[in-house]
CSV table of C-alpha atoms in Angstrom, one decimal:
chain,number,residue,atom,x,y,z
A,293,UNK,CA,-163.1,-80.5,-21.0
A,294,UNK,CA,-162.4,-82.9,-18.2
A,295,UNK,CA,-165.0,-86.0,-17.9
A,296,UNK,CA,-164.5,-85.7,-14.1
A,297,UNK,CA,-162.1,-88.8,-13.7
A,298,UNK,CA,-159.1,-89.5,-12.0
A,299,UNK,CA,-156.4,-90.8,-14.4
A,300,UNK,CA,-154.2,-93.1,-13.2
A,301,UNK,CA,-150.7,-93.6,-15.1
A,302,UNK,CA,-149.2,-97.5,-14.4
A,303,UNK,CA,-151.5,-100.7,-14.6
A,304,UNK,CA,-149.6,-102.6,-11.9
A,305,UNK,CA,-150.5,-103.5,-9.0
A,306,UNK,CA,-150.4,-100.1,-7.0
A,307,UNK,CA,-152.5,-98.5,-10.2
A,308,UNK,CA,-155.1,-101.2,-9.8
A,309,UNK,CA,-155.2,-101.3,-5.9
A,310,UNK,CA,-155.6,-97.2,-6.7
A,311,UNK,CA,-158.2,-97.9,-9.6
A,312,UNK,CA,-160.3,-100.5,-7.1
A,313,UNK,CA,-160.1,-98.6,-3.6
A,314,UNK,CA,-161.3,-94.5,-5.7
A,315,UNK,CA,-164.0,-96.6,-7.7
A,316,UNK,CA,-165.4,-98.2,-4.0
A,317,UNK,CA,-165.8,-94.5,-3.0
A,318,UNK,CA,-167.6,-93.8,-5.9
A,319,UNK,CA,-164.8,-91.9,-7.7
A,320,UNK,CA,-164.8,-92.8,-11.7
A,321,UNK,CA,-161.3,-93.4,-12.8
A,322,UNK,CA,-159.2,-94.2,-16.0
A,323,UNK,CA,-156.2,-95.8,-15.7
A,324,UNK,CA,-154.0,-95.9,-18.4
A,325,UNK,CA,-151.0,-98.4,-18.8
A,326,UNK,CA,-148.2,-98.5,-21.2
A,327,UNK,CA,-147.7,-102.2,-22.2
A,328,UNK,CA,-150.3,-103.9,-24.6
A,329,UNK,CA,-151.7,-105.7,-21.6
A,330,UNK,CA,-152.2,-105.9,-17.7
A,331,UNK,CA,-149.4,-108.7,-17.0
A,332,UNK,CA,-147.1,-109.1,-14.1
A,333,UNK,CA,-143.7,-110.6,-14.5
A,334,UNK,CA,-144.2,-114.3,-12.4
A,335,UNK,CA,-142.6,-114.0,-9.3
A,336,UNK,CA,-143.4,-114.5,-5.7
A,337,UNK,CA,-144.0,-111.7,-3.0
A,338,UNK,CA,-144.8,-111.7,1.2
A,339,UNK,CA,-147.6,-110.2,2.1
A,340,UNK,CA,-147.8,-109.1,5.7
A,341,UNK,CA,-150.8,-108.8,8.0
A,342,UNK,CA,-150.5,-104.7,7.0
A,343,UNK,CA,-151.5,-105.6,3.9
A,344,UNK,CA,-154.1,-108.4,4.6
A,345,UNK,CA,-155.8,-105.6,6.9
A,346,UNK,CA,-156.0,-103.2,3.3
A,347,UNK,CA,-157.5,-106.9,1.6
A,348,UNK,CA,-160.7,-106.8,4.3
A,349,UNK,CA,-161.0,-102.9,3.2
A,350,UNK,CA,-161.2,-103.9,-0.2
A,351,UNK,CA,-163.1,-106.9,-0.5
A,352,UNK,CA,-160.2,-108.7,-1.5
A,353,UNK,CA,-159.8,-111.2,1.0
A,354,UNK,CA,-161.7,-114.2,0.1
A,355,UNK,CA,-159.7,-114.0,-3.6
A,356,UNK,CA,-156.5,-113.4,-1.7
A,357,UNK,CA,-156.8,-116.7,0.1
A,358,UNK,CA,-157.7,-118.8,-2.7
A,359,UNK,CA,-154.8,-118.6,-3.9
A,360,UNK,CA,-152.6,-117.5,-1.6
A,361,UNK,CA,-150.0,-120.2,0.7
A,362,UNK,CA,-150.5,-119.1,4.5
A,363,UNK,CA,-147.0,-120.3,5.8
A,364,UNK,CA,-145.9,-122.1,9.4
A,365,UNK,CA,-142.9,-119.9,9.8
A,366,UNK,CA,-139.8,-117.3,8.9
A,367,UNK,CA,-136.4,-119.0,8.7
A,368,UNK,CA,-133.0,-117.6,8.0
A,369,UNK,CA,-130.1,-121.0,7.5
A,370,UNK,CA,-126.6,-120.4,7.6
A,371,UNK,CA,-125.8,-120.4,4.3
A,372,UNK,CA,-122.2,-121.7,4.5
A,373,UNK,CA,-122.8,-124.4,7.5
A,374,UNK,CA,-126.9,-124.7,7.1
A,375,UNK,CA,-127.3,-124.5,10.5
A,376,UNK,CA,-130.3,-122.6,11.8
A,377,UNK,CA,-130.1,-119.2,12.8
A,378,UNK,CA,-133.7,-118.1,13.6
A,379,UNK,CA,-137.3,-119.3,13.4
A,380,UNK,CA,-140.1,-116.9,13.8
A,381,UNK,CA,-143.7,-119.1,13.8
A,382,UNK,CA,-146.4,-117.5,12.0
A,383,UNK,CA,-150.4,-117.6,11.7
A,384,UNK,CA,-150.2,-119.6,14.9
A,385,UNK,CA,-152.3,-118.3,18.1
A,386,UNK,CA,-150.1,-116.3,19.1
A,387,UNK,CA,-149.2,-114.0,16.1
A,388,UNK,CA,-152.7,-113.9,15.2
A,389,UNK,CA,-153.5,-111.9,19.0
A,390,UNK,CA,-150.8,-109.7,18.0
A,391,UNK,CA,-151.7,-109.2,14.7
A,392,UNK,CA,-155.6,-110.2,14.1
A,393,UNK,CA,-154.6,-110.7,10.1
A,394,UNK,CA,-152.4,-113.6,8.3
A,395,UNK,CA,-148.5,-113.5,6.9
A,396,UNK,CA,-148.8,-115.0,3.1
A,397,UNK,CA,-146.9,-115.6,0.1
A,398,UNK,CA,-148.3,-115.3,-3.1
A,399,UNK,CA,-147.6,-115.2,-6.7
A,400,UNK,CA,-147.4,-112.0,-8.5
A,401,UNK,CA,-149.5,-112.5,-11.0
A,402,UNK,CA,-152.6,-114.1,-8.8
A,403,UNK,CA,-152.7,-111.3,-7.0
A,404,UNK,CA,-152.4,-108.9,-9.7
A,405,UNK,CA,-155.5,-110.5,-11.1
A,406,UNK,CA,-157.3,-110.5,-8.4
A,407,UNK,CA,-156.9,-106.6,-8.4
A,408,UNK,CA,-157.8,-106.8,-11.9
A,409,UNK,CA,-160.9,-108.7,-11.5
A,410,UNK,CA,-162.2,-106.5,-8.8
A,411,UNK,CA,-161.6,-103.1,-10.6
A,412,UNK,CA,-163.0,-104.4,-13.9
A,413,UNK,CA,-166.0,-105.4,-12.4
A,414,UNK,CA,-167.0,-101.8,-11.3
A,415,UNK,CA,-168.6,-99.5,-13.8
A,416,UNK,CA,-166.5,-96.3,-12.7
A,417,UNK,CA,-163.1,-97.9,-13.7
A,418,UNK,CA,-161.7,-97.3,-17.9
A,419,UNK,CA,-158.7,-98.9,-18.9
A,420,UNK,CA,-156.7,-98.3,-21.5
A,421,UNK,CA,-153.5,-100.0,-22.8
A,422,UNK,CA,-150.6,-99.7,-25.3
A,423,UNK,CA,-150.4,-95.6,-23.9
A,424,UNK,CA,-146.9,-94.6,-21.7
A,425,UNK,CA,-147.6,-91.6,-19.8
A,426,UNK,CA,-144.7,-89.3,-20.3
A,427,UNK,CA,-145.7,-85.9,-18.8
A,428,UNK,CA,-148.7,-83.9,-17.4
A,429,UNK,CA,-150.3,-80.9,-17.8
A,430,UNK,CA,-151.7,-79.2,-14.5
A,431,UNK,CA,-154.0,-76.2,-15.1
A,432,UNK,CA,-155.6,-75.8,-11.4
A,433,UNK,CA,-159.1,-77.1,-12.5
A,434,UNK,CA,-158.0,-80.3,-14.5
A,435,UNK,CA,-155.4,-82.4,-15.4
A,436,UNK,CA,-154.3,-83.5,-18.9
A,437,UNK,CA,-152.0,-86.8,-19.1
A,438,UNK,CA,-149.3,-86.6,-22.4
A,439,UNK,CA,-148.5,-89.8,-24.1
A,440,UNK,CA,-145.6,-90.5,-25.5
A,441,UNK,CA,-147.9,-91.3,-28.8
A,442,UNK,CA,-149.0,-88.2,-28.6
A,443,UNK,CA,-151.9,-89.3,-27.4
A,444,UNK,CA,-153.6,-86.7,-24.3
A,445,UNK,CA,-156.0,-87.5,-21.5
A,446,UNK,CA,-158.2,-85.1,-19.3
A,447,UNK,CA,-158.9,-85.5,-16.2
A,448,UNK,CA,-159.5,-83.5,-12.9
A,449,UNK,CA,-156.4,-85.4,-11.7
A,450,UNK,CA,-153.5,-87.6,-12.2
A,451,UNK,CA,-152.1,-90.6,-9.7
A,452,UNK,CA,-148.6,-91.5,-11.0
A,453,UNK,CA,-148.5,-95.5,-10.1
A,454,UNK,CA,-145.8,-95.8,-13.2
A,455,UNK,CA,-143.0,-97.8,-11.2
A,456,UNK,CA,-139.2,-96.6,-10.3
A,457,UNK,CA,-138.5,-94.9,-13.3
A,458,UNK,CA,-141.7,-93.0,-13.6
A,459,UNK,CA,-141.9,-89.9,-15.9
A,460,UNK,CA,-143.9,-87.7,-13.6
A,461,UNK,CA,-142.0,-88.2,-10.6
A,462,UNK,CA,-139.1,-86.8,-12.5
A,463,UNK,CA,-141.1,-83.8,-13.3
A,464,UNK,CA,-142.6,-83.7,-9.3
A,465,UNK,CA,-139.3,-84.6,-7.1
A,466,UNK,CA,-137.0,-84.5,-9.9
A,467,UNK,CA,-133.9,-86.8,-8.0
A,468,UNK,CA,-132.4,-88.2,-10.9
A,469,UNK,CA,-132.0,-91.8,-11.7
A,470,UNK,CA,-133.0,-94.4,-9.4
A,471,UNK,CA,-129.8,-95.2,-6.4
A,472,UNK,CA,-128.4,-98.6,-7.7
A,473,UNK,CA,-127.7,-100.5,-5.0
A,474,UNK,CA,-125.5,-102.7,-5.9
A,475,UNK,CA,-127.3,-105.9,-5.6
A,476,UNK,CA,-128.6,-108.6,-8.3
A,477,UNK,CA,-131.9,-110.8,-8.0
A,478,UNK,CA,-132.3,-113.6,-10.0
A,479,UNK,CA,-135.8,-114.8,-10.0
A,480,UNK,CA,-137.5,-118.2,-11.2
A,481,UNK,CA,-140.2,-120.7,-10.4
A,482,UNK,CA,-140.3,-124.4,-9.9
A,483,UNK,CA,-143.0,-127.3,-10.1
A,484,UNK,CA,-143.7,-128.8,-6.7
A,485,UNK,CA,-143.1,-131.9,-7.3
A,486,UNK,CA,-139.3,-131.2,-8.4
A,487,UNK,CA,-138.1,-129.7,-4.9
A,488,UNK,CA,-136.5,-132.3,-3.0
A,489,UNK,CA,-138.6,-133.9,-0.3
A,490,UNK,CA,-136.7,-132.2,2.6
A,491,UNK,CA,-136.5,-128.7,1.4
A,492,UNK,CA,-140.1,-129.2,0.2
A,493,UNK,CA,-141.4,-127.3,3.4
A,494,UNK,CA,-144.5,-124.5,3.9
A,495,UNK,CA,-142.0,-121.9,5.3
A,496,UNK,CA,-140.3,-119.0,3.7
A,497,UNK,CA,-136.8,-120.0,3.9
A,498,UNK,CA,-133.6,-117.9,3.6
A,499,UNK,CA,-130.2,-119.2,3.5
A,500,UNK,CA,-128.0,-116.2,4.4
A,501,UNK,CA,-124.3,-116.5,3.0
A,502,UNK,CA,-121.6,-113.9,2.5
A,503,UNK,CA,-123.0,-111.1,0.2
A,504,UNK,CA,-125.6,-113.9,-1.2
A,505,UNK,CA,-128.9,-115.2,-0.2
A,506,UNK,CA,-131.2,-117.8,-1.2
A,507,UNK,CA,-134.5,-117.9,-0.2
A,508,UNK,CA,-138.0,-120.2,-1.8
A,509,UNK,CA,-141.2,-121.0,-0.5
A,510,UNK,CA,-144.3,-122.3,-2.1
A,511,UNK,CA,-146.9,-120.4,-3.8
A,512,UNK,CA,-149.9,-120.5,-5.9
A,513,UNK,CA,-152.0,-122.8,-3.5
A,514,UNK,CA,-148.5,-124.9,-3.3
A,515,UNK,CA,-148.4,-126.1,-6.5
A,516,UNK,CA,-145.0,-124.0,-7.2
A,517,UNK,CA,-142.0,-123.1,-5.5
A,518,UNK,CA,-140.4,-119.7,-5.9
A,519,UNK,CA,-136.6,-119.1,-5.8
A,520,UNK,CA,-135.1,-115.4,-5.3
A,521,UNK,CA,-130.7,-115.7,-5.2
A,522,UNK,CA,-129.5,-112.7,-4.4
A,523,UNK,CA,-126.0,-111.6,-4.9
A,524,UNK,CA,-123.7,-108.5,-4.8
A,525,UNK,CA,-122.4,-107.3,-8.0
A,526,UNK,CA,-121.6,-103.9,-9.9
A,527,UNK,CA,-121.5,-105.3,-13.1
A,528,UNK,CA,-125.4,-104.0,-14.2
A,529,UNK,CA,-126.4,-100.4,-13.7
A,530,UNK,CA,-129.7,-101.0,-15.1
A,531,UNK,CA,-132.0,-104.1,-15.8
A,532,UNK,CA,-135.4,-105.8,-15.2
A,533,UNK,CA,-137.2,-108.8,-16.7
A,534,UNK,CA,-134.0,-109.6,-18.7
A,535,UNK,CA,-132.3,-113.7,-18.3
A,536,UNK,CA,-129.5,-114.2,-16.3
A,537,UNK,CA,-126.1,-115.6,-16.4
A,538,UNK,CA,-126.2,-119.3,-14.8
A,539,UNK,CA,-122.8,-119.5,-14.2
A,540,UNK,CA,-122.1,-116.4,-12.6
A,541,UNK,CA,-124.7,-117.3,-10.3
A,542,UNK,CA,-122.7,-120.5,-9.5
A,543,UNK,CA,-119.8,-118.6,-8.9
A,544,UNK,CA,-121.3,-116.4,-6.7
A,545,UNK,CA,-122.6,-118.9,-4.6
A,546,UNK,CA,-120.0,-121.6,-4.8
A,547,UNK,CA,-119.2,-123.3,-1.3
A,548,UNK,CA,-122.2,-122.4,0.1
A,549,UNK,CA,-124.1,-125.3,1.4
A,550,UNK,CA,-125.4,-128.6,-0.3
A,551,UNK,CA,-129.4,-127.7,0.0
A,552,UNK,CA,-128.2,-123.8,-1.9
A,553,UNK,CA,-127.0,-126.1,-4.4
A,554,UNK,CA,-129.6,-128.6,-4.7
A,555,UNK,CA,-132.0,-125.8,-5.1
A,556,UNK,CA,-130.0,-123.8,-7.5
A,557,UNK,CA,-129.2,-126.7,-9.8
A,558,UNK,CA,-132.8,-127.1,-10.3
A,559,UNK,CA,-133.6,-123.9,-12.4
A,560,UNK,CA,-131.5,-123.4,-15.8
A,561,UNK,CA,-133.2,-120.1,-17.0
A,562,UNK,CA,-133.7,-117.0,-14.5
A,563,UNK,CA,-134.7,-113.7,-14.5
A,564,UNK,CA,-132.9,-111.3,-13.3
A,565,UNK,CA,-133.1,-107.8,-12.0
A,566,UNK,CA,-131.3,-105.3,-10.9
A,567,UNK,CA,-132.1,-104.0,-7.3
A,568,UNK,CA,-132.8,-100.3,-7.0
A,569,UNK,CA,-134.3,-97.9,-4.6
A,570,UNK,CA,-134.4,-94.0,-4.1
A,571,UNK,CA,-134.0,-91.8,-1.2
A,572,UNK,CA,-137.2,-91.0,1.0
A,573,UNK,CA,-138.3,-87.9,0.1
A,574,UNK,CA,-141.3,-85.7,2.1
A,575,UNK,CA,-143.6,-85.0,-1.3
A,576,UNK,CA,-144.5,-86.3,-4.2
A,577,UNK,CA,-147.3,-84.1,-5.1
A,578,UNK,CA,-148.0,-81.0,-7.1
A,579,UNK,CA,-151.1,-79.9,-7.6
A,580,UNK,CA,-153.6,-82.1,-8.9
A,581,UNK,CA,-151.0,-84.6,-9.5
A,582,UNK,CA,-149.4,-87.1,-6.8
A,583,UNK,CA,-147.5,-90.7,-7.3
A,584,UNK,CA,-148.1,-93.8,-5.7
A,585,UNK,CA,-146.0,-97.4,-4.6
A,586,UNK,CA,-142.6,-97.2,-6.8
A,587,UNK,CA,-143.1,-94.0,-8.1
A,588,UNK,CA,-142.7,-91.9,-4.9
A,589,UNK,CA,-141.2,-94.6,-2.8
A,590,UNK,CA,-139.2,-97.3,-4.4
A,591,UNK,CA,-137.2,-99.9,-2.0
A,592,UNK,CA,-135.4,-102.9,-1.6
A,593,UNK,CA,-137.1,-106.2,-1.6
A,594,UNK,CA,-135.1,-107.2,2.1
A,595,UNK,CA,-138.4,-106.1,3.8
A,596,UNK,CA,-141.2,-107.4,1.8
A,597,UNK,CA,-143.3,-105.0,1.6
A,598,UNK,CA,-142.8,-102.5,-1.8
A,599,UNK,CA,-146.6,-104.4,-2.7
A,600,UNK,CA,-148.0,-103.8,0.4
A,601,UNK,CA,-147.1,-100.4,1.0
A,602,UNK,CA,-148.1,-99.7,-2.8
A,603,UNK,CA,-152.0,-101.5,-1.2
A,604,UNK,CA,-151.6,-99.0,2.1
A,605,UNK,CA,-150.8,-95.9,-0.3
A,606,UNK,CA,-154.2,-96.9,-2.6
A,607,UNK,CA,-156.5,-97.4,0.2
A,608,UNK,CA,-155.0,-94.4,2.1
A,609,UNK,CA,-155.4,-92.0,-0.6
A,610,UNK,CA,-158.8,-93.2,-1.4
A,611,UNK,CA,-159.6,-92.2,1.8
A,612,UNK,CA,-158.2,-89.0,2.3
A,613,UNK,CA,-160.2,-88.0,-1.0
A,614,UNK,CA,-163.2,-89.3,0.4
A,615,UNK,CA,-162.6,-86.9,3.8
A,616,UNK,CA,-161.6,-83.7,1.7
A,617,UNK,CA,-164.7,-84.3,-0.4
A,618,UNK,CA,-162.6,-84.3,-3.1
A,619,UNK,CA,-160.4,-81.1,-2.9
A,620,UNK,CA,-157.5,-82.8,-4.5
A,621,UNK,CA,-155.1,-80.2,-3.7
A,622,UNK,CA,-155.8,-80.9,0.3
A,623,UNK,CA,-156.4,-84.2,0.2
A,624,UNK,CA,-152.9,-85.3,-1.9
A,625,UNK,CA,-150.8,-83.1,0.5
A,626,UNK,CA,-152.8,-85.0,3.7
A,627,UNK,CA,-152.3,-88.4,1.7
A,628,UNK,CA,-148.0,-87.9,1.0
A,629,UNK,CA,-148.1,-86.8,5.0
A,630,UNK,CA,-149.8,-89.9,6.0
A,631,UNK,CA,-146.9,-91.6,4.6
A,632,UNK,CA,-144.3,-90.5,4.5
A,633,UNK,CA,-142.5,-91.2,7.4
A,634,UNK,CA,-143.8,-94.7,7.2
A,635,UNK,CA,-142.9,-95.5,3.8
A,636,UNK,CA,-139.7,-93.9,4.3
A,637,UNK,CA,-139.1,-96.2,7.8
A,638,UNK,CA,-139.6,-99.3,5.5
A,639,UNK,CA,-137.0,-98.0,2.5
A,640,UNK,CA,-134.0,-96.9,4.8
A,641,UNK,CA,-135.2,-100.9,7.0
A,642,UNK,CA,-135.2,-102.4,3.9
A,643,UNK,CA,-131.2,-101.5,3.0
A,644,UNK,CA,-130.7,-102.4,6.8
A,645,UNK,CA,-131.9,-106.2,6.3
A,646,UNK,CA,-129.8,-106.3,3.0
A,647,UNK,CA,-126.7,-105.8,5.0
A,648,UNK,CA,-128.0,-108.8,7.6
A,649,UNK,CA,-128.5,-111.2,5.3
A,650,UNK,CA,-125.4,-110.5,3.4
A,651,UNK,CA,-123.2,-110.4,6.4
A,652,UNK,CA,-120.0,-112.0,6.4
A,653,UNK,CA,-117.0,-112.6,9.0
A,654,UNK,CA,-117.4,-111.3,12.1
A,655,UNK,CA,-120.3,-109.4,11.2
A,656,UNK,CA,-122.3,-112.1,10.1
A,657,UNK,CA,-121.1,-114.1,13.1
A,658,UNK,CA,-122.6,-111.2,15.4
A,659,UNK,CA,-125.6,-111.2,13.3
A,660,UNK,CA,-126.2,-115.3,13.9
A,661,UNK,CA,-125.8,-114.7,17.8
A,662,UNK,CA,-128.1,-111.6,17.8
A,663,UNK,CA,-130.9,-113.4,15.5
A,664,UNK,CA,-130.2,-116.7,17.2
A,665,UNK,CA,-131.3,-115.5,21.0
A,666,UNK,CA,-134.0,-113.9,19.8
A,667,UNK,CA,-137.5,-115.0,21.4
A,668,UNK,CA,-140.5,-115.3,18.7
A,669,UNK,CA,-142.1,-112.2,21.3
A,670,UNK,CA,-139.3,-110.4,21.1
A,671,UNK,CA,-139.6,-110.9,16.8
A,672,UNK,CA,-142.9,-110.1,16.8
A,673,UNK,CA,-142.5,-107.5,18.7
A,674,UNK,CA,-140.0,-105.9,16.4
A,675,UNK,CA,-142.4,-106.1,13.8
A,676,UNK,CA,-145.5,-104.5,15.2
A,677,UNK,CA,-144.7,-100.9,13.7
A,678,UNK,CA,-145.3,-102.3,10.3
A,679,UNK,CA,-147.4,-105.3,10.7
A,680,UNK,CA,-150.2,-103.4,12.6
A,681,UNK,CA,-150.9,-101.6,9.4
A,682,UNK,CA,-152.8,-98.2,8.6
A,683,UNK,CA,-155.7,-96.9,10.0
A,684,UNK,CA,-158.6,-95.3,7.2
A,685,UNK,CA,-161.9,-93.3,8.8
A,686,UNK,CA,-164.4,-94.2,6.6
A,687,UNK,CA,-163.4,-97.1,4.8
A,688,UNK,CA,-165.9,-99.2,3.1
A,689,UNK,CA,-165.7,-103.2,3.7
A,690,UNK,CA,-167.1,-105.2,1.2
């Protein structure tokens, strides 16, 4: 028989925003994750005001800033001549009347734990590790979750929160392997105190160069430095959390400017991944079953936001639960077409950004006189369909 919780497949970040935002509603959960403990691979993310406004809804907020670096601004360099292209100013007067919440960075895994923290503390939320959800039993009254072990979980339903290449989505939308786009991150972080002076600046900096970008800022209350190069290459189909090859990052960026180099000199071990999203789909639910962040809407990094919309989705679902007094079958239908259409905006964005940065010729020359005569207004202006956020009825601030 069921216990009457809501499993939960994936303990990232979306499975824990999930786990946090049902068990603040009073909904007892289980979430289940595959690897022998709750750890996030140490890399930095943005975190819009969308997201910030999801923070307040879950009593996250003070935790968030603790740790969090609030920056002055959003730069894109020239990566070839390092002249400045644009300069959007953020968390000054101005953005803040737009956008009543903060634009941070932060590092993965602070803000991982700070999901952690919150969900363990409640009495409604099990975890259980060293179990991969590979497939899901739906029986119209309750829900059992198959482990690859062999292992099986009831429950009275199942959120998916199990990443890009999760197991139930492939039973759900069935689309195949993830679209690879093409595109290679390598990730690392620096101490402080080894960035040159100059470049040593509380802004998120990109340097945009001909199928390459660079871009660092500080996190982690400023005590480190994260670097993200970026590069076009088919030579991976697959790969995450694996080392990369130093020198054909220098290749790849050879003759772009001194401060690309400067900065890229300074790490000799990255990690690298291989950048992969799908195409937006309408659902992702059957049943008693639905997915969440990766899962149903994987993107490309370019926008920022795969975290924060994996935040909007936990919060968003928690509350569609809570107004469908939990008739799961209504409530994950009304929770996919909250969504959507905004989730689906930000993948299809996301590939369009990829193609700015990495402009080259006259392209990227059309892009530089574009970006460069835009007002701050106009930029913020641009960004109000996303950075306004979601609205939740009901939503419980702690």
């Amino acid at each position: 028989m069921s216990d009457g919780k809501i499993l939960i497949a994936g303990g990232g970040i979306g499975g824990f925003a999930a786990a946090l935002a049902l068990s603040q509603k009073g909904r007892a959960v289980h979430l289940i994750e595959q690897a022998p403990d709750y750890s996030e691979v140490g890399a930095g993310i943005q975190i819009g005001p969308n997201v910030f406004k999801m923070f307040e809804v879950l009593g996250l907020t003070d935790a968030i800033m603790d740790v969090a670096v609030i920056p002055d601004a959003l730069v894109m360099m020239d990566g070839l001549n390092g002249q400045q292209i644009t300069r959007i100013p953020l968390n000054n007067e101005e953005f803040y009347s737009r956008f009543k919440y903060p634009y941070g960075v932060i590092y993965r895994p602070d803000l991982h734990n700070a999901l952690i923290e919150a969900a363990k503390a409640s009495p409604l939320v099990e975890l259980t590790v060293n179990q991969k959800v590979v497939d899901f039993e739906d029986d119209g009254s309750k829900v059992r979750a198959i482990c690859e072990s062999g292992k099986i979980f009831e429950g009275d339903a199942l959120i998916a929160a199990d990443g890009l290449w999760s197991k139930i989505r492939a039973k759900i939308v069935g689309d195949g392997k993830p679209r690879v786009s093409g595109h290679i991150a390598y990730r690392a972080v620096l101490p402080t105190p080894e960035v040159p002076e100059h470049l040593r600046k509380k802004e998120v900096i990109l340097w945009a160069g001909p199928k390459t970008h660079l871009v660092h800022y500080p996190l982690h209350r400023g005590e480190i430095f994260n670097l993200v190069a970026v590069f076009h290459s088919d030579r991976y189909e697959e790969g995450w959390d694996v080392f990369g090859d130093t020198e054909e990052l220098k290749q790849r960026f050879a003759g772009e400017h001194e401060n690309v180099q400067i900065m890229l000199d300074k790490i000799d071990t990255w990690k690298m991944w291989v950048l992969c999203d799908r195409e937006p789909v309408r659902n992702w639910t059957k049943g008693r079953v639905t997915l969440l962040g990766d899962a149903a809407h994987p993107m490309l990094q370019y926008l920022a936001q795969g975290a924060c919309m994996a935040i909007e989705d936990a919060v968003c679902l928690a509350d569609r639960l809570d107004t469908h007094k939990g008739d799961y079958g209504t409530a994950f239908i009304d929770y996919q077409n909250s969504r959507y259409l905004r989730t689906g905006r930000v993948q299809l964005t996301a590939r369009v950004y990829g193609d700015f940065y990495h402009a080259a010729g006259v392209t990227g020359e059309l892009r530089t006189k574009m970006l460069s005569q835009r007002t701050p207004q106009q930029a913020y202006d641009g960004m109000r369909w996303l950075y306004e956020g979601i609205e939740v009825t009901g939503a419980q601030k702690m």
